[in-house]
mmCIF file of C-alpha atoms and ligand atoms in Angstrom:
data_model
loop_
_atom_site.group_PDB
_atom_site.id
_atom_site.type_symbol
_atom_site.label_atom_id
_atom_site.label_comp_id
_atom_site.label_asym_id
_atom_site.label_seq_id
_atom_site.Cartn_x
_atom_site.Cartn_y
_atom_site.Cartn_z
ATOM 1 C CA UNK A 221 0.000 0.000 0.000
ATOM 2 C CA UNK A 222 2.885 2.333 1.059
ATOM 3 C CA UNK A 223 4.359 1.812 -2.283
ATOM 4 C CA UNK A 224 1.103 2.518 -4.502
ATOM 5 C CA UNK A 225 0.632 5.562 -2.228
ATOM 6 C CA UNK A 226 4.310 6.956 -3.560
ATOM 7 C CA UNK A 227 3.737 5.531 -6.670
ATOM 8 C CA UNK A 228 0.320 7.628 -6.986
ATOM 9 C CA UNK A 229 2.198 10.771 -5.949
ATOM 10 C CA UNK A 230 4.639 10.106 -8.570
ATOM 11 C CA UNK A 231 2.155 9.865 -10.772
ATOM 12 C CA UNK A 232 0.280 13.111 -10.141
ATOM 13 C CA UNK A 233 3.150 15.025 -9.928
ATOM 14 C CA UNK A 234 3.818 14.230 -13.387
ATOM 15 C CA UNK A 235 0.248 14.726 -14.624
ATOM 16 C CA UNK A 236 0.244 17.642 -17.582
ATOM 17 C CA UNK A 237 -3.120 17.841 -18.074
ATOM 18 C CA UNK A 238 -6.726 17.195 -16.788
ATOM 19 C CA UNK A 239 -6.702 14.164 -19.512
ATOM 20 C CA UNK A 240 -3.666 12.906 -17.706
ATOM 21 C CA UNK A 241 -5.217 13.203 -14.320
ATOM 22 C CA UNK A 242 -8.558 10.975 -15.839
ATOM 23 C CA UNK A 243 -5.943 8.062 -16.679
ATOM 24 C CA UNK A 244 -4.330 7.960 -13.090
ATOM 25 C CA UNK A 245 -7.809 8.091 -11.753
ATOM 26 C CA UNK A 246 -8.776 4.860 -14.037
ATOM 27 C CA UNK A 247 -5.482 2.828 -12.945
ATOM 28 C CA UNK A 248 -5.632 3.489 -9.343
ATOM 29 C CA UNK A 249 -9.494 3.716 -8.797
ATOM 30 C CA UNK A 250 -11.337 2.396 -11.737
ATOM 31 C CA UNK A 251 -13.065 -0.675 -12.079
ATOM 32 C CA UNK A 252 -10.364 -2.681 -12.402
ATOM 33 C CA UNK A 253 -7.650 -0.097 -10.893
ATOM 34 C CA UNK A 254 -5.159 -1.233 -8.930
ATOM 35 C CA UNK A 255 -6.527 0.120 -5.572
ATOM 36 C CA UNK A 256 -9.940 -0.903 -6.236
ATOM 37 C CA UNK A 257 -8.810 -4.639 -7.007
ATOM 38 C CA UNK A 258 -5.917 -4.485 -4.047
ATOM 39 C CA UNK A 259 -8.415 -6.686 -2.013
ATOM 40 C CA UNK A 260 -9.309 -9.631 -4.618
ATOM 41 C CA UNK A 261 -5.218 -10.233 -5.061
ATOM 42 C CA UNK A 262 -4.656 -10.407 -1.457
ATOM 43 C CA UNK A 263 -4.653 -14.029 0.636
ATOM 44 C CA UNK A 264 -6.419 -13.442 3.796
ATOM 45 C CA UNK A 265 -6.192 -17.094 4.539
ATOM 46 C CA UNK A 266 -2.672 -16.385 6.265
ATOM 47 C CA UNK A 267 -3.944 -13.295 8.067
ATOM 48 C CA UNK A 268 -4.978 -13.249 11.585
ATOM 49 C CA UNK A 269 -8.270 -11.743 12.542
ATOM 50 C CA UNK A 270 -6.447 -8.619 13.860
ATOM 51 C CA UNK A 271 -4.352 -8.192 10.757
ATOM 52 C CA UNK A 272 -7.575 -8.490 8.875
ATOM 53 C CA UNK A 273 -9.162 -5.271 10.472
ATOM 54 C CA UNK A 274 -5.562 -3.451 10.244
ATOM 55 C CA UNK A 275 -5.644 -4.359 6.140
ATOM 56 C CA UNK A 276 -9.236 -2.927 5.937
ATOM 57 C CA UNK A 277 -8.537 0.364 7.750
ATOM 58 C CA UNK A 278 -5.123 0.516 6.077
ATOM 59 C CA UNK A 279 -6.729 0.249 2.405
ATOM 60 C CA UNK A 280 -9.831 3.009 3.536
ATOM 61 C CA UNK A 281 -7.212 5.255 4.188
ATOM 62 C CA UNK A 282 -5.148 4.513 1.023
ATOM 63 C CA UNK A 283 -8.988 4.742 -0.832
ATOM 64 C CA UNK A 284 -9.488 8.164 0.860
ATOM 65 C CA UNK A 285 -6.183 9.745 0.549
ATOM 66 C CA UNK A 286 -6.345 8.494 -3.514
ATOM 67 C CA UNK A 287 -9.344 10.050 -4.099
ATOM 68 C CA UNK A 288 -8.437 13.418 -2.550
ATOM 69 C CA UNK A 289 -5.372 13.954 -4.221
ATOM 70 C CA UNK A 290 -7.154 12.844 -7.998
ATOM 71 C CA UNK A 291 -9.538 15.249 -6.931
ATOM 72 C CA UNK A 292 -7.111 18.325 -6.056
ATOM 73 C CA UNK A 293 -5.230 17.089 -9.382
ATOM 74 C CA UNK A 294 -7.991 17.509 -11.462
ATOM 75 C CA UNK A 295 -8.955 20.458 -10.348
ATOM 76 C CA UNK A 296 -5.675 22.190 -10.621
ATOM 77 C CA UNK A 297 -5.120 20.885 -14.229
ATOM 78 C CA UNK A 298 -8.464 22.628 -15.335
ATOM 79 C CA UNK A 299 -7.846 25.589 -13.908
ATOM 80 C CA UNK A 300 -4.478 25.811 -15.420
ATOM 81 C CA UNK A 301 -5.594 25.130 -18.583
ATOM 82 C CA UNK A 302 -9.487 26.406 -18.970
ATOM 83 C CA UNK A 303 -10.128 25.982 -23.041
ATOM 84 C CA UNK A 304 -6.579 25.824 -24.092
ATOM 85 C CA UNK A 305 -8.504 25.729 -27.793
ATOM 86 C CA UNK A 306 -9.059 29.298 -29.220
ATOM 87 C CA UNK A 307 -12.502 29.601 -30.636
ATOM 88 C CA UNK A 308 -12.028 29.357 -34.338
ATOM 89 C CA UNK A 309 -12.977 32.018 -36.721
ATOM 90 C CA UNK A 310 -15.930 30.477 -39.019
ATOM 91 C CA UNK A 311 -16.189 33.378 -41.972
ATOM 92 C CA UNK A 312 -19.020 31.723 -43.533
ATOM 93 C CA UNK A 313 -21.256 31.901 -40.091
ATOM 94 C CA UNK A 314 -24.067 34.471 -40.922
ATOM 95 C CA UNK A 315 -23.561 37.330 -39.373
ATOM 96 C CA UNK A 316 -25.845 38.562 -36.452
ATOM 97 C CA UNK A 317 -28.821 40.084 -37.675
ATOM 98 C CA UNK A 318 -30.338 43.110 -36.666
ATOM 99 C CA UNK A 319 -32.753 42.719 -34.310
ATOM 100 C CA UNK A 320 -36.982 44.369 -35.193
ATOM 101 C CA UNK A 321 -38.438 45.405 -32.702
ATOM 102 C CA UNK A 322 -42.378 44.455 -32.455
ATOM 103 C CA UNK A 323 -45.731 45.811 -32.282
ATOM 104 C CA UNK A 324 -47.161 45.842 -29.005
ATOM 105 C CA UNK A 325 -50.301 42.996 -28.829
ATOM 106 C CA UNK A 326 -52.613 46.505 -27.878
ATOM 107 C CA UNK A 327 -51.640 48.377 -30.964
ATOM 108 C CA UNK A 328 -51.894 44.945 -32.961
ATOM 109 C CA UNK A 329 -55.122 44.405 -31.778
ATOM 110 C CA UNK A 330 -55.864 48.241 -32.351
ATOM 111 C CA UNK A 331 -54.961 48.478 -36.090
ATOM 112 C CA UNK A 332 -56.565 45.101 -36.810
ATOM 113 C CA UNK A 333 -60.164 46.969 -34.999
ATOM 114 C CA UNK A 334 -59.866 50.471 -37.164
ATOM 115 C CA UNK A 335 -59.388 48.548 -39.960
ATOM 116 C CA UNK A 336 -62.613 46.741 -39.868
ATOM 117 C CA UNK A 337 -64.611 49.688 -38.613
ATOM 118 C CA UNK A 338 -63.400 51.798 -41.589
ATOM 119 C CA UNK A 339 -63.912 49.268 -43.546
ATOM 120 C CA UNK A 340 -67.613 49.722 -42.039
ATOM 121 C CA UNK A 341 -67.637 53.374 -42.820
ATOM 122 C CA UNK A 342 -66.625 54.111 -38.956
ATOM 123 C CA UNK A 343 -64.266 56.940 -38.713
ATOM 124 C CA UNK A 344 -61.461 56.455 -36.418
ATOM 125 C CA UNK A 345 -61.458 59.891 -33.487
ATOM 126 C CA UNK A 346 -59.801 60.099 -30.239
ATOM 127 C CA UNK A 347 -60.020 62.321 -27.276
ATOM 128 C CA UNK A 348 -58.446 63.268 -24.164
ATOM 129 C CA UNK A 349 -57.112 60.493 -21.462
ATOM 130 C CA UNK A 350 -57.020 63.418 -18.644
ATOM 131 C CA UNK A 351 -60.729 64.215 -18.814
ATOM 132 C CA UNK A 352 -63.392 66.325 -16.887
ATOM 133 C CA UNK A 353 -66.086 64.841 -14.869
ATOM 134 C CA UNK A 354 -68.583 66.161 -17.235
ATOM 135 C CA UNK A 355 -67.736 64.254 -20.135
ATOM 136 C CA UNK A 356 -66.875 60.805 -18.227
ATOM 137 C CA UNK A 357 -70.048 61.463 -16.217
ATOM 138 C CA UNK A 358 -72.522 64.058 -16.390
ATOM 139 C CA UNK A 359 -73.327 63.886 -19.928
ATOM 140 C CA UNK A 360 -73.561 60.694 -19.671
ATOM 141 C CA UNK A 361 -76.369 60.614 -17.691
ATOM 142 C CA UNK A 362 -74.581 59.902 -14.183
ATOM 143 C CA UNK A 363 -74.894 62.643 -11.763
ATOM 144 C CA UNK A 364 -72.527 63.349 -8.979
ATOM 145 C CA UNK A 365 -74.590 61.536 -6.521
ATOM 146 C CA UNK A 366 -75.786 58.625 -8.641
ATOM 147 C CA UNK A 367 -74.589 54.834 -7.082
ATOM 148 C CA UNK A 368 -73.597 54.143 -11.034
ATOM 149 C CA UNK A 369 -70.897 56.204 -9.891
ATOM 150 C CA UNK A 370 -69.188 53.653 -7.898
ATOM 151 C CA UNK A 371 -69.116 51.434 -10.952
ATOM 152 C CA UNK A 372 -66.029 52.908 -11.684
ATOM 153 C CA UNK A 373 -63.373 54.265 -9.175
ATOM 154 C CA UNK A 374 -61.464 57.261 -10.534
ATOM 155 C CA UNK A 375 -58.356 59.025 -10.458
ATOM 156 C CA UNK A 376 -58.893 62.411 -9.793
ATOM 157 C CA UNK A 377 -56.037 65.129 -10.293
ATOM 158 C CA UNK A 378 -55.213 68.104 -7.824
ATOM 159 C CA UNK A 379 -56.945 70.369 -10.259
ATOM 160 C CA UNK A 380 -60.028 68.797 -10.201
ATOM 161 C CA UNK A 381 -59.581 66.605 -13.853
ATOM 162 C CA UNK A 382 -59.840 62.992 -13.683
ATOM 163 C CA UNK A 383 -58.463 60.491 -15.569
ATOM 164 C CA UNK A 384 -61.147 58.570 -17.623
ATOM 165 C CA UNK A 385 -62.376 55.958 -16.559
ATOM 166 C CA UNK A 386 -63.926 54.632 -19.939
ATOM 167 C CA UNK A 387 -63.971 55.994 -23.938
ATOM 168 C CA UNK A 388 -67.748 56.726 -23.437
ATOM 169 C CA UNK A 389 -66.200 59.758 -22.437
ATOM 170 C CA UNK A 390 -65.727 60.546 -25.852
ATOM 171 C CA UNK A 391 -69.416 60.363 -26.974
ATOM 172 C CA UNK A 392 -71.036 63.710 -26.548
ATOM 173 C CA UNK A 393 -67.712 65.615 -27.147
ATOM 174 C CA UNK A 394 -68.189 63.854 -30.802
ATOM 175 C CA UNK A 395 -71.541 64.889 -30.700
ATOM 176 C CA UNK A 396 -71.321 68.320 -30.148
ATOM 177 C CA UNK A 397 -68.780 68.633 -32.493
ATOM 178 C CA UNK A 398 -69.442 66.659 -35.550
ATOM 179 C CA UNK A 399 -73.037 66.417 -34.327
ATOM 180 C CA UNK A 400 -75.106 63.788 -36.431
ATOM 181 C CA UNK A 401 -75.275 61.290 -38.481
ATOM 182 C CA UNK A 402 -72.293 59.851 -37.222
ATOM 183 C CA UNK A 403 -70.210 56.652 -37.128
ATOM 184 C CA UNK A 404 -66.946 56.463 -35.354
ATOM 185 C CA UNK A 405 -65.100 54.417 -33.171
ATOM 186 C CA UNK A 406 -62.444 55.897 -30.207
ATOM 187 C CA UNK A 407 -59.676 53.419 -29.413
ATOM 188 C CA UNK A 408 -57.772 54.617 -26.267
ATOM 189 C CA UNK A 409 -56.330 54.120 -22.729
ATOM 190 C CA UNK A 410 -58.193 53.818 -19.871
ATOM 191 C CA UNK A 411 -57.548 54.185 -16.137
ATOM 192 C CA UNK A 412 -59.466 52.683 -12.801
ATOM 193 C CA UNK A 413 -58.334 52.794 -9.250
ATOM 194 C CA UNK A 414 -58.382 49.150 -8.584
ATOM 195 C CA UNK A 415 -56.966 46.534 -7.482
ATOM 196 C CA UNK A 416 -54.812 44.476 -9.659
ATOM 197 C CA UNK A 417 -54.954 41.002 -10.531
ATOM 198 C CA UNK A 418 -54.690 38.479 -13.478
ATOM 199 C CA UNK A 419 -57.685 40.245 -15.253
ATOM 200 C CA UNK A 420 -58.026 43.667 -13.833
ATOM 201 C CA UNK A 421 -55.083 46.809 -14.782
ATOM 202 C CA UNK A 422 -55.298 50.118 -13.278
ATOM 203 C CA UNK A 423 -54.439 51.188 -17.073
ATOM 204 C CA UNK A 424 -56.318 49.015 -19.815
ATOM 205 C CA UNK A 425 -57.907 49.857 -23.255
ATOM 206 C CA UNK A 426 -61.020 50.170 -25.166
ATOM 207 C CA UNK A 427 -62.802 50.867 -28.146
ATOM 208 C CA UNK A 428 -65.709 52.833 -28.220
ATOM 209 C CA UNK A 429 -68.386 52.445 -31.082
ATOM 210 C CA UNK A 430 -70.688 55.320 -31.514
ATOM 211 C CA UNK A 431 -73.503 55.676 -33.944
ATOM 212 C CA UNK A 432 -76.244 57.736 -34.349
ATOM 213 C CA UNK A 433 -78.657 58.031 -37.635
ATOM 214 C CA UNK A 434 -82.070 58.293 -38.375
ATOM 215 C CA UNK A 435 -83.659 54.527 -37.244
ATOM 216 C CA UNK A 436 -81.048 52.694 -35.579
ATOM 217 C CA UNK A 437 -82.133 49.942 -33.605
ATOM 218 C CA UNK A 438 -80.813 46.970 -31.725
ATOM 219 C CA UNK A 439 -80.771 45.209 -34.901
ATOM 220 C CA UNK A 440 -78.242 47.319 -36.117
ATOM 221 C CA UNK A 441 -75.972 47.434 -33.015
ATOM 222 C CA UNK A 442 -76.224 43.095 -33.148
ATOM 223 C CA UNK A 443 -74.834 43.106 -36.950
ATOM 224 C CA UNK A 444 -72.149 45.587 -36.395
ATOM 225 C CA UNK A 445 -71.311 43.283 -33.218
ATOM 226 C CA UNK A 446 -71.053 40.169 -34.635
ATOM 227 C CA UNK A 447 -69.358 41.322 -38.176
ATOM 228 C CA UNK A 448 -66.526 42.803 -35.775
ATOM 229 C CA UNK A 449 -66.240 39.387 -33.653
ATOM 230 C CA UNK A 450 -66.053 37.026 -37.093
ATOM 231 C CA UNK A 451 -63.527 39.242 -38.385
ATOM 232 C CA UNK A 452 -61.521 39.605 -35.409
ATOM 233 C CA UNK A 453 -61.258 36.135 -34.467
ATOM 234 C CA UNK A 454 -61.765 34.453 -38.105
ATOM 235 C CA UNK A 455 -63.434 32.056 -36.571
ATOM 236 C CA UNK A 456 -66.920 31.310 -35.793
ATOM 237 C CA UNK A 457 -67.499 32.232 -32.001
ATOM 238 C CA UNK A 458 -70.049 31.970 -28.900
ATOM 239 C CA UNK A 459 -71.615 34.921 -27.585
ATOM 240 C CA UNK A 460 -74.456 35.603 -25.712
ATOM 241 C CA UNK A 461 -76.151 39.113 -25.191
ATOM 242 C CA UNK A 462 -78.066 39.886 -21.592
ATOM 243 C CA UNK A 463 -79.357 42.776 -19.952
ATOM 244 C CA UNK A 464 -76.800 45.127 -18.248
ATOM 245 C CA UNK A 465 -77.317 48.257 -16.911
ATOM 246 C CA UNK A 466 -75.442 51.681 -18.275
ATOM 247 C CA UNK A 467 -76.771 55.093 -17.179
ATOM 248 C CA UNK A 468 -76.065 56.164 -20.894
ATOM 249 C CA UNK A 469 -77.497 53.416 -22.951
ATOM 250 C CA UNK A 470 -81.316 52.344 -22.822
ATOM 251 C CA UNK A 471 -82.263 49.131 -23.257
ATOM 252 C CA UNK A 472 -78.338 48.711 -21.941
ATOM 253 C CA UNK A 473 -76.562 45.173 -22.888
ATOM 254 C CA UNK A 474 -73.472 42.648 -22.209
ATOM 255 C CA UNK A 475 -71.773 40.975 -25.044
ATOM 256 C CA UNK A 476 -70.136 38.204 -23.375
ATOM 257 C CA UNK A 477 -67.752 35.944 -25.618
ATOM 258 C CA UNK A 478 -67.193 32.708 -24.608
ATOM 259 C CA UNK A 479 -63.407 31.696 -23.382
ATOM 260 C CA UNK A 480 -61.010 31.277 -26.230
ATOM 261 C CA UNK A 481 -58.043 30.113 -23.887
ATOM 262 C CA UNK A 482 -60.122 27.501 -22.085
ATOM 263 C CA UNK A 483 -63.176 26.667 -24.251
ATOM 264 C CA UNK A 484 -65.675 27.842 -21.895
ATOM 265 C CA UNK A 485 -64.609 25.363 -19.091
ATOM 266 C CA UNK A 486 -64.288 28.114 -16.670
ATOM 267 C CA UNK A 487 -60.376 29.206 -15.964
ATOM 268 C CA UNK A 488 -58.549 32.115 -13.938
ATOM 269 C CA UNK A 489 -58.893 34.224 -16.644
ATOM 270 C CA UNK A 490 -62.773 34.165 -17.386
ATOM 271 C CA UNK A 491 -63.893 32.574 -14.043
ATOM 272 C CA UNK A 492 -67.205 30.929 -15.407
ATOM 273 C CA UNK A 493 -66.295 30.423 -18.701
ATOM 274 C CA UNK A 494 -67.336 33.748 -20.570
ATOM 275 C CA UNK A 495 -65.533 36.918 -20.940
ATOM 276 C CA UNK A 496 -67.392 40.287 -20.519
ATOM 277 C CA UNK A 497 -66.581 41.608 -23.704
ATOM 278 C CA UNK A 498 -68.801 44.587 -25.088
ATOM 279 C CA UNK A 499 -71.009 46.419 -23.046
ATOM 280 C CA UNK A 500 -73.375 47.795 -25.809
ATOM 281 C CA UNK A 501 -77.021 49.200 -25.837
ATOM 282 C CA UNK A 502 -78.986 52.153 -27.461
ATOM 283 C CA UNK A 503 -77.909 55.544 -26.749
ATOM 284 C CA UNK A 504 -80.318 57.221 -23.892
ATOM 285 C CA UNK A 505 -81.998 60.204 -25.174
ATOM 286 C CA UNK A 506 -80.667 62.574 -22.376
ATOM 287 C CA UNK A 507 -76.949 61.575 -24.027
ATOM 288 C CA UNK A 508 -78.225 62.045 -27.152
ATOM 289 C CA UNK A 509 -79.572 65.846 -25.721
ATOM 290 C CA UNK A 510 -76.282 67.032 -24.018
ATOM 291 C CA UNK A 511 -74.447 66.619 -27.218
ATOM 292 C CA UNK A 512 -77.388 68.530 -28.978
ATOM 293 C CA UNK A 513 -78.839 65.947 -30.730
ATOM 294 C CA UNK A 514 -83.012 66.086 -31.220
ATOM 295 C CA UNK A 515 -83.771 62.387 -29.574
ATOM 296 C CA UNK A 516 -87.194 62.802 -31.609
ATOM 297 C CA UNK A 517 -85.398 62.532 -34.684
ATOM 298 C CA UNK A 518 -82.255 60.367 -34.116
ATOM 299 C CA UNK A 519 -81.562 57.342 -32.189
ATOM 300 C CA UNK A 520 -78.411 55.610 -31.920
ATOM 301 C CA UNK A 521 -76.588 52.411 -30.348
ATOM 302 C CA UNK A 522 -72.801 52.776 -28.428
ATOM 303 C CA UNK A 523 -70.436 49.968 -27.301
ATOM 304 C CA UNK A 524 -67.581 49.855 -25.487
ATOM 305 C CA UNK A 525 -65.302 47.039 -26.502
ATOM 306 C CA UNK A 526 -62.626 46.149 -24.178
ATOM 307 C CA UNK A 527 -59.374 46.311 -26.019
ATOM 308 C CA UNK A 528 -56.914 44.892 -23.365
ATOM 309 C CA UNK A 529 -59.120 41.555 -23.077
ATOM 310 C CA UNK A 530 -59.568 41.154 -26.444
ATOM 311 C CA UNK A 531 -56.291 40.747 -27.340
ATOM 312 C CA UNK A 532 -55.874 38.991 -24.612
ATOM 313 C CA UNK A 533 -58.255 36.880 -25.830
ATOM 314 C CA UNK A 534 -56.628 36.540 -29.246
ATOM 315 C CA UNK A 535 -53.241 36.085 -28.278
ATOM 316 C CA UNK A 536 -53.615 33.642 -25.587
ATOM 317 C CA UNK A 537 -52.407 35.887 -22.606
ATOM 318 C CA UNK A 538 -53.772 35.030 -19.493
ATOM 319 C CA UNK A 539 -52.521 37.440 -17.281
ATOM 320 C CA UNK A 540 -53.153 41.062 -18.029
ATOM 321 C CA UNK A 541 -49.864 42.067 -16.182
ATOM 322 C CA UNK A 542 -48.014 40.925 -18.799
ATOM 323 C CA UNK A 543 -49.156 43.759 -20.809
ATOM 324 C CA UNK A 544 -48.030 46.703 -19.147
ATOM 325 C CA UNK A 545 -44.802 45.217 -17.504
ATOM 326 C CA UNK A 546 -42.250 45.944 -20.490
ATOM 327 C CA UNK A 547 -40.705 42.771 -20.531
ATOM 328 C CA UNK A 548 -38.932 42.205 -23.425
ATOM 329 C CA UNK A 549 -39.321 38.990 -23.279
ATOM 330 C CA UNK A 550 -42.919 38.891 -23.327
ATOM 331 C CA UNK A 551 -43.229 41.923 -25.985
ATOM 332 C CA UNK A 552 -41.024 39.863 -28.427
ATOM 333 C CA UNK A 553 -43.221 37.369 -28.943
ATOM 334 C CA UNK A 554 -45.334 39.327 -31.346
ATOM 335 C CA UNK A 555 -42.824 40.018 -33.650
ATOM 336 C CA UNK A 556 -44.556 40.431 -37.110
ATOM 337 C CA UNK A 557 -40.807 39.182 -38.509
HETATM 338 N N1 LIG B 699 -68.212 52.710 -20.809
HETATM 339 C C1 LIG B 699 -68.704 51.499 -20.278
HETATM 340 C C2 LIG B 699 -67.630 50.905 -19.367
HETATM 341 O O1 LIG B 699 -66.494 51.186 -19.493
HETATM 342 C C3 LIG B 699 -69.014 50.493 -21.362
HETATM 343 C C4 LIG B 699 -70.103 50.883 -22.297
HETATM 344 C C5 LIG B 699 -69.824 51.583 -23.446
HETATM 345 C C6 LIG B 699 -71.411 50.486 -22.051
HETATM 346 C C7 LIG B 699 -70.834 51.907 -24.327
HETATM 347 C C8 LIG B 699 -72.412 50.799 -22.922
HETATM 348 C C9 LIG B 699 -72.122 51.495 -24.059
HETATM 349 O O2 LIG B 699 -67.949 50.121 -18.482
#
């Protein structure tokens, strides 16, 4: 044992590289190394009981002390020599492109909505995202004191502007200044005080749908509806239509699409298996009045599509976060290229 133990020594002190450290390791304490098969060669038949416990300590220790030094060896070789091999130069690699950057899923889902609405005869307006409470509210039909007030908490500013809280905002500042007939939808950003989870933002967007003609009726409001979802998600699609209640709209109803992402199952995006999608109904005739509009003469339907979920819904992103969190990573992903 005493002369493997020099001879292993030896050995390492010789070793040049980690390669040369791997073959000492398989002579002394491989398989069939010389320290591993020390035991088989040996006669115990001639060995007192006593002698026999001395030879198995004696060879642990030998085992031990082997492995440590191997260990130390290899270790020092690799450091010595990390990637001796230069990386070679490979002129016909192609070179690293330059990197697009991408459309955000919003404005994706944005473009794609004009684009059908003008291809409906909408035109495409916008308006303010800090707002006054007469515009989000008043003409609107919800007074200061009304409980349909609490339907959406605001942001208010030190000088007494809020933030909207919803696109309607931009109906009777159309009216009054295009006044009617009219067709346009408002794409924009949105803002609620609340608390955020996998399907609620403080900052989200919409679409709002206004029209107002001579004779519009529900039956108008249901075709524009369901030409926007066919061509949105080229695909036919589930929706049902129930009462809801709007202070501007009268009769006032919910377009709920049924989950893309889980079928309608129910999941922790839709909860019961539909998406509130597009509150909708006929504009109320004291909306219609504040943005000078004779409700004798014109009716007209509004909706309010909710931009962030649909493309959530179309791109398969299940928590709104994701959205508004400018990770690369995530954003990437819609790459057009
Ligand atoms: N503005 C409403 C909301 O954000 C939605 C809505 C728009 C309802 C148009 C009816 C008509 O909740």
């Amino acid at each position: 044992m005493q002369e493997i133990k020099e001879r292993l020594e030896r050995d390492l002190a010789n070793a040049k590289s980690a390669a040369d450290v791997e073959q000492i390791r398989v002579h002394y304490l491989g398989r069939k190394g010389c320290i591993t098969t020390l035991a088989k060669g040996t006669d115990f038949s001639r060995f007192s009981p006593e002698e026999k416990k001395q030879f198995g300590i004696r060879l642990n220790q030998l085992k031990n002390f082997a492995a440590e030094a191997i260990q130390k060896a290899s270790q020092q070789a690799g450091a010595a020599a990390p990637n001796k091999k230069a990386p070679a130069l490979d002129l016909t690699a192609p070179g690293a492109g330059r990197r697009l950057g991408a459309l955000h899923p919003i404005t994706l889902t944005q473009m794609e909505l004009e684009d059908i609405f003008q291809g409906m005869g909408f035109s495409v307006l916008a308006g303010p995202e800090v707002e006054s409470e007469y515009f989000c509210f008043e003409a609107l039909n919800i007074p200061h004191d009304h409980p349909a007030r609490d339907m959406q908490d605001t942001f208010w500013l030190k000088n007494n502007l809020i933030l909207r809280t919803h696109t309607s905002a931009n109906q009777v500042r159309t009216l009054l200044r295009f006044g009617a007939p009219i067709r346009a939808v408002f794409p924009g950003r949105c803002f609620r005080y609340e608390a955020v989870d996998p399907s609620h933002e403080n900052t989200f967007y919409q679409c709002e749908g206004l029209v107002v003609d001579e004779n519009i009726s529900v039956a108008n409001l249901i075709a524009v509806m369901k030409t926007l979802l066919s061509e949105v998600f080229r695909r036919d699609v589930k929706v049902r239509l129930r009462p809801g209640f709007f202070p501007f709209v009268e009769p006032g109803f919910e377009l709920d699409l049924n989950c893309l992402l889980c079928g309608g199952k129910g999941c922790s995006t839709c909860g019961d298996g539909w998406i509130e999608l597009i509150p909708c109904g006929l504009v109320h005739p004291e909306v219609l009045r504040h943005g000078g509009i004779d409700p004798t003469r014109y009716s007209g339907f509004a909706f309010g599509i909710g931009l962030t979920r649909l493309a959530m819904m179309k791109y398969g992103i299940r928590d709104i976060r994701s959205l508004n969190a400018g990770d690369l990573r995530f954003n990437k992903q819609f790459a057009v290229l």
